[in-house]
Amino acid sequence: MTIPSSREACLALDAADPLAGFRARFHLPAGQIYLDGNSLGVLPLATPERLARVIREEWGEGLIRSWNSPSPESGLGAGWVDAPLRVGERLAPLLGAAPGQVAVADSTSVNLYKLLAMALQLRPERRVIVSEADNFPTDLYIAQGLIAQLGGRHELRLLPAGASLADYRAALDDQAAVLMLSQVSYRSGALHDMRALSAAAHAAGALTLWDLAHSAGALPLALDADGADFAVGCGYKYLNGGPGAPAFLYIARRWQGQATSPLSGWFGHAQPFAFEPDYRPAPDIAQALCGTPPILGLSALEVGIEQFEGVDMAQLRAKSLALSELCIGLVESRLAGQGFVLASPREAARRGSQVCWQHPQAWPICQALIARGVVGDFRAPDILRFGFTPLYLRHVDVWDAVEQLAQVMASDEWRQARFQARGKVT
Amino acid sequence: MTIPSSREACLALDAADPLAGFRARFHLPAGQIYLDGNSLGVLPLATPERLARVIREEWGEGLIRSWNSPSPESGLGAGWVDAPLRVGERLAPLLGAAPGQVAVADSTSVNLYKLLAMALQLRPERRVIVSEADNFPTDLYIAQGLIAQLGGRHELRLLPAGASLADYRAALDDQAAVLMLSQVSYRSGALHDMRALSAAAHAAGALTLWDLAHSAGALPLALDADGADFAVGCGYKYLNGGPGAPAFLYIARRWQGQATSPLSGWFGHAQPFAFEPDYRPAPDIAQALCGTPPILGLSALEVGIEQFEGVDMAQLRAKSLALSELCIGLVESRLAGQGFVLASPREAARRGSQVCWQHPQAWPICQALIARGVVGDFRAPDILRFGFTPLYLRHVDVWDAVEQLAQVMASDEWRQARFQARGKVT
């Protein structure tokens, strides 16, 4: 694409943007350019009222009967009991999943544990989990914990970031039980080829488990068509489900009923309310549920997912890449020679919806930008990360953000950055 | 105690009730007597506003910086990252736990899995989990799932409901690794003697894991003094944390750092934001955390726990028993010969905060009561369950509820009950 050469050209692109109208669905804090929606998505305007209704009416007035399915006769019931699967079904089209394969439950970490354990059950003779050294830490921690729990007989085989398809093919030997990858790297934004890697895993007799934390809601997904076996992902980034929103999981229909979640709580039982003494797993995706579902979080996530209604995911991807290319082009032209090295793949097809820059002063630069209202993210040791959320970001925001970055670099501000950041959540 | 013989006598007791003022802290639906707070606690009046602030200000305006600890200098930060331990510390006094031993995270089922696995790690030579056949089903399901996960080498040894201390002593042999019990039975309201059973377990070399779902917020607890090793519990019953509120867990300080949670997610890491490649458990109670904490649910639970500020738990217990005795006395006097058999222990010291009645028509009677605005609960096959939540129930409510029950039995209403109840959550 041609990089717009002026702020006016960016405004013209925004005026012609078919997704421009979606921005009005979200609350965007005044005076801020928020490039951190891949860490915590912004608040949909519909969320406060929906949550107020859930709290005051469903909980406050309906109390226990709100667990029941809505009854047309009595007008009672809020369907809380169905929420994990109902919200899963609403999410499924965004993942390229046919009905009956997605549920919302627990956290990404807990869901990874369940599905990794199930994948290993399905390959009992194999001992290797193949993953990437640069995978998001909790994914690796969960694998380590499961391996210890299973007696240390399994091995975590880690390929370096940037390993090629051929590297993965070589690593996927006859001991490989499962290939566990984040589709988009939290650090670099590199996008794995799900179809090619799934095929490679299957050719080796292994299964795949994908973490979609940085891809769900950020680009078109085709879990079914790409041959994914299992997947998990996070509700609080591109899906705008709120801080610590419940996570989701996907089990391809062909594996449902073939393995059992080690977290065999009552909501995964075939008849949770029969209070049977023995666990009997639900035959469908409900088997992956565990405890009582978190209704406040589920309700907020449902609103977040609703914001995607009417979104053409091909248009979303096109805009995501346009914003990313604009960032790359502007930084490389306006800030040439100032130490910014592109840490994301240059090829658009190999990139998610973020652009990362390596810079020896990434941390103070990030803080100086935040002080100016441009909220990006820092990832140790030297990565400045900008997330592009096409539903609510404009070309002119990218232009203005790079302008602010240029001013930060031209001034002494970044040298003086003293912002205290204790805990930041990706 | 003497049972009040009139509605006026009940009103007089309410007028003299030292806890009477707490009722004004809660929203109680008009025209309803809610005896199901042990299934889902009512809405504290402070919750809607607090959640609106969390959603609009902390999430909507603060966005990612709300994860940070509050900064007196900048005024920024909502301390989300500290919420699991902060809310745990607020809860600890209600559990009789010194600081540093309670955290809020995940669901009761997931927490049971973590702590049961940790208890088994601490007793590697032992193979038996001792529990009760009438334990809440998810507790047994979780144990069954863990046993399968560990290769089927462990055994779940179940004693019947009502087993004596001597029975437990006999069951706690040298193969017993852990005694896992619900302190108060969800079905009968029977209360286990935590101190005596913990001593019996320890004498046998076993550990204890207590499920406090029906005791936290319902009676005075003394986890430390009673020698509990591990405990879990639920936020949405007597703690009024809202539907599917996050659960809590307790690890006695002497066991912290001695065993590792199998759910080794990033929030349990010693330095979650250092993004180290290998899992390194936090040395303290934070080790039992796993994924990103659910901020909406945590915030609502924090409000629920705040309602206990200023509550004398001995007074709460006295009122709980007074309400329960009133129910027993009134039902047995006014409904004598109508088939109601007390299914809860008659001795007050052996009862939690609920009264259960066995009746062959328990289900339609329960539905007919609900139609009259008296919300109790049915537990298969024949139990009518009334929960007494002393913070917001009055003596006169019990009087009126029994009056309604008498009218239901005197009429044909219960024979006509056709209320459709699909899923009810204890």
PDB file of N, CA and C in Angstrom, chain A residues 65 69-77, chain B residues 419-420:
ATOM      1  N   ARG A  65     -33.860 -17.680  40.790  1.00  0.00           N
ATOM      2  CA  ARG A  65     -34.576 -18.141  39.595  1.00  0.00           C
ATOM      3  C   ARG A  65     -33.908 -17.657  38.317  1.00  0.00           C
ATOM      4  N   SER A  69     -33.635 -21.083  32.612  1.00  0.00           N
ATOM      5  CA  SER A  69     -33.852 -20.592  31.257  1.00  0.00           C
ATOM      6  C   SER A  69     -35.046 -19.657  31.269  1.00  0.00           C
ATOM      7  N   PRO A  70     -35.013 -18.633  30.416  1.00  0.00           N
ATOM      8  CA  PRO A  70     -36.144 -17.708  30.382  1.00  0.00           C
ATOM      9  C   PRO A  70     -37.422 -18.464  30.046  1.00  0.00           C
ATOM     10  N   SER A  71     -38.473 -18.172  30.781  1.00  0.00           N
ATOM     11  CA  SER A  71     -39.749 -18.828  30.550  1.00  0.00           C
ATOM     12  C   SER A  71     -40.715 -17.841  29.908  1.00  0.00           C
ATOM     13  N   PRO A  72     -41.195 -18.143  28.694  1.00  0.00           N
ATOM     14  CA  PRO A  72     -42.145 -17.241  28.038  1.00  0.00           C
ATOM     15  C   PRO A  72     -43.431 -17.101  28.853  1.00  0.00           C
ATOM     16  N   GLU A  73     -43.794 -18.160  29.565  1.00  0.00           N
ATOM     17  CA  GLU A  73     -45.041 -18.112  30.333  1.00  0.00           C
ATOM     18  C   GLU A  73     -44.926 -17.184  31.541  1.00  0.00           C
ATOM     19  N   SER A  74     -43.904 -17.442  32.359  1.00  0.00           N
ATOM     20  CA  SER A  74     -43.823 -16.698  33.622  1.00  0.00           C
ATOM     21  C   SER A  74     -43.047 -15.396  33.464  1.00  0.00           C
ATOM     22  N   GLY A  75     -42.277 -15.276  32.377  1.00  0.00           N
ATOM     23  CA  GLY A  75     -41.417 -14.104  32.259  1.00  0.00           C
ATOM     24  C   GLY A  75     -40.210 -14.169  33.175  1.00  0.00           C
ATOM     25  N   LEU A  76     -40.044 -15.286  33.882  1.00  0.00           N
ATOM     26  CA  LEU A  76     -38.931 -15.410  34.827  1.00  0.00           C
ATOM     27  C   LEU A  76     -37.758 -16.155  34.184  1.00  0.00           C
ATOM     28  N   GLY A  77     -36.611 -16.012  34.823  1.00  0.00           N
ATOM     29  CA  GLY A  77     -35.436 -16.735  34.353  1.00  0.00           C
ATOM     30  C   GLY A  77     -34.578 -15.868  33.451  1.00  0.00           C
TER      31      GLY A  77
ATOM     32  N   PHE B 419     -44.560 -25.321  38.365  1.00  0.00           N
ATOM     33  CA  PHE B 419     -43.417 -24.447  38.084  1.00  0.00           C
ATOM     34  C   PHE B 419     -42.284 -25.250  37.434  1.00  0.00           C
ATOM     35  N   GLN B 420     -41.797 -24.746  36.354  1.00  0.00           N
ATOM     36  CA  GLN B 420     -40.702 -25.427  35.667  1.00  0.00           C
ATOM     37  C   GLN B 420     -39.359 -24.938  36.202  1.00  0.00           C
TER      38      GLN B 420
END
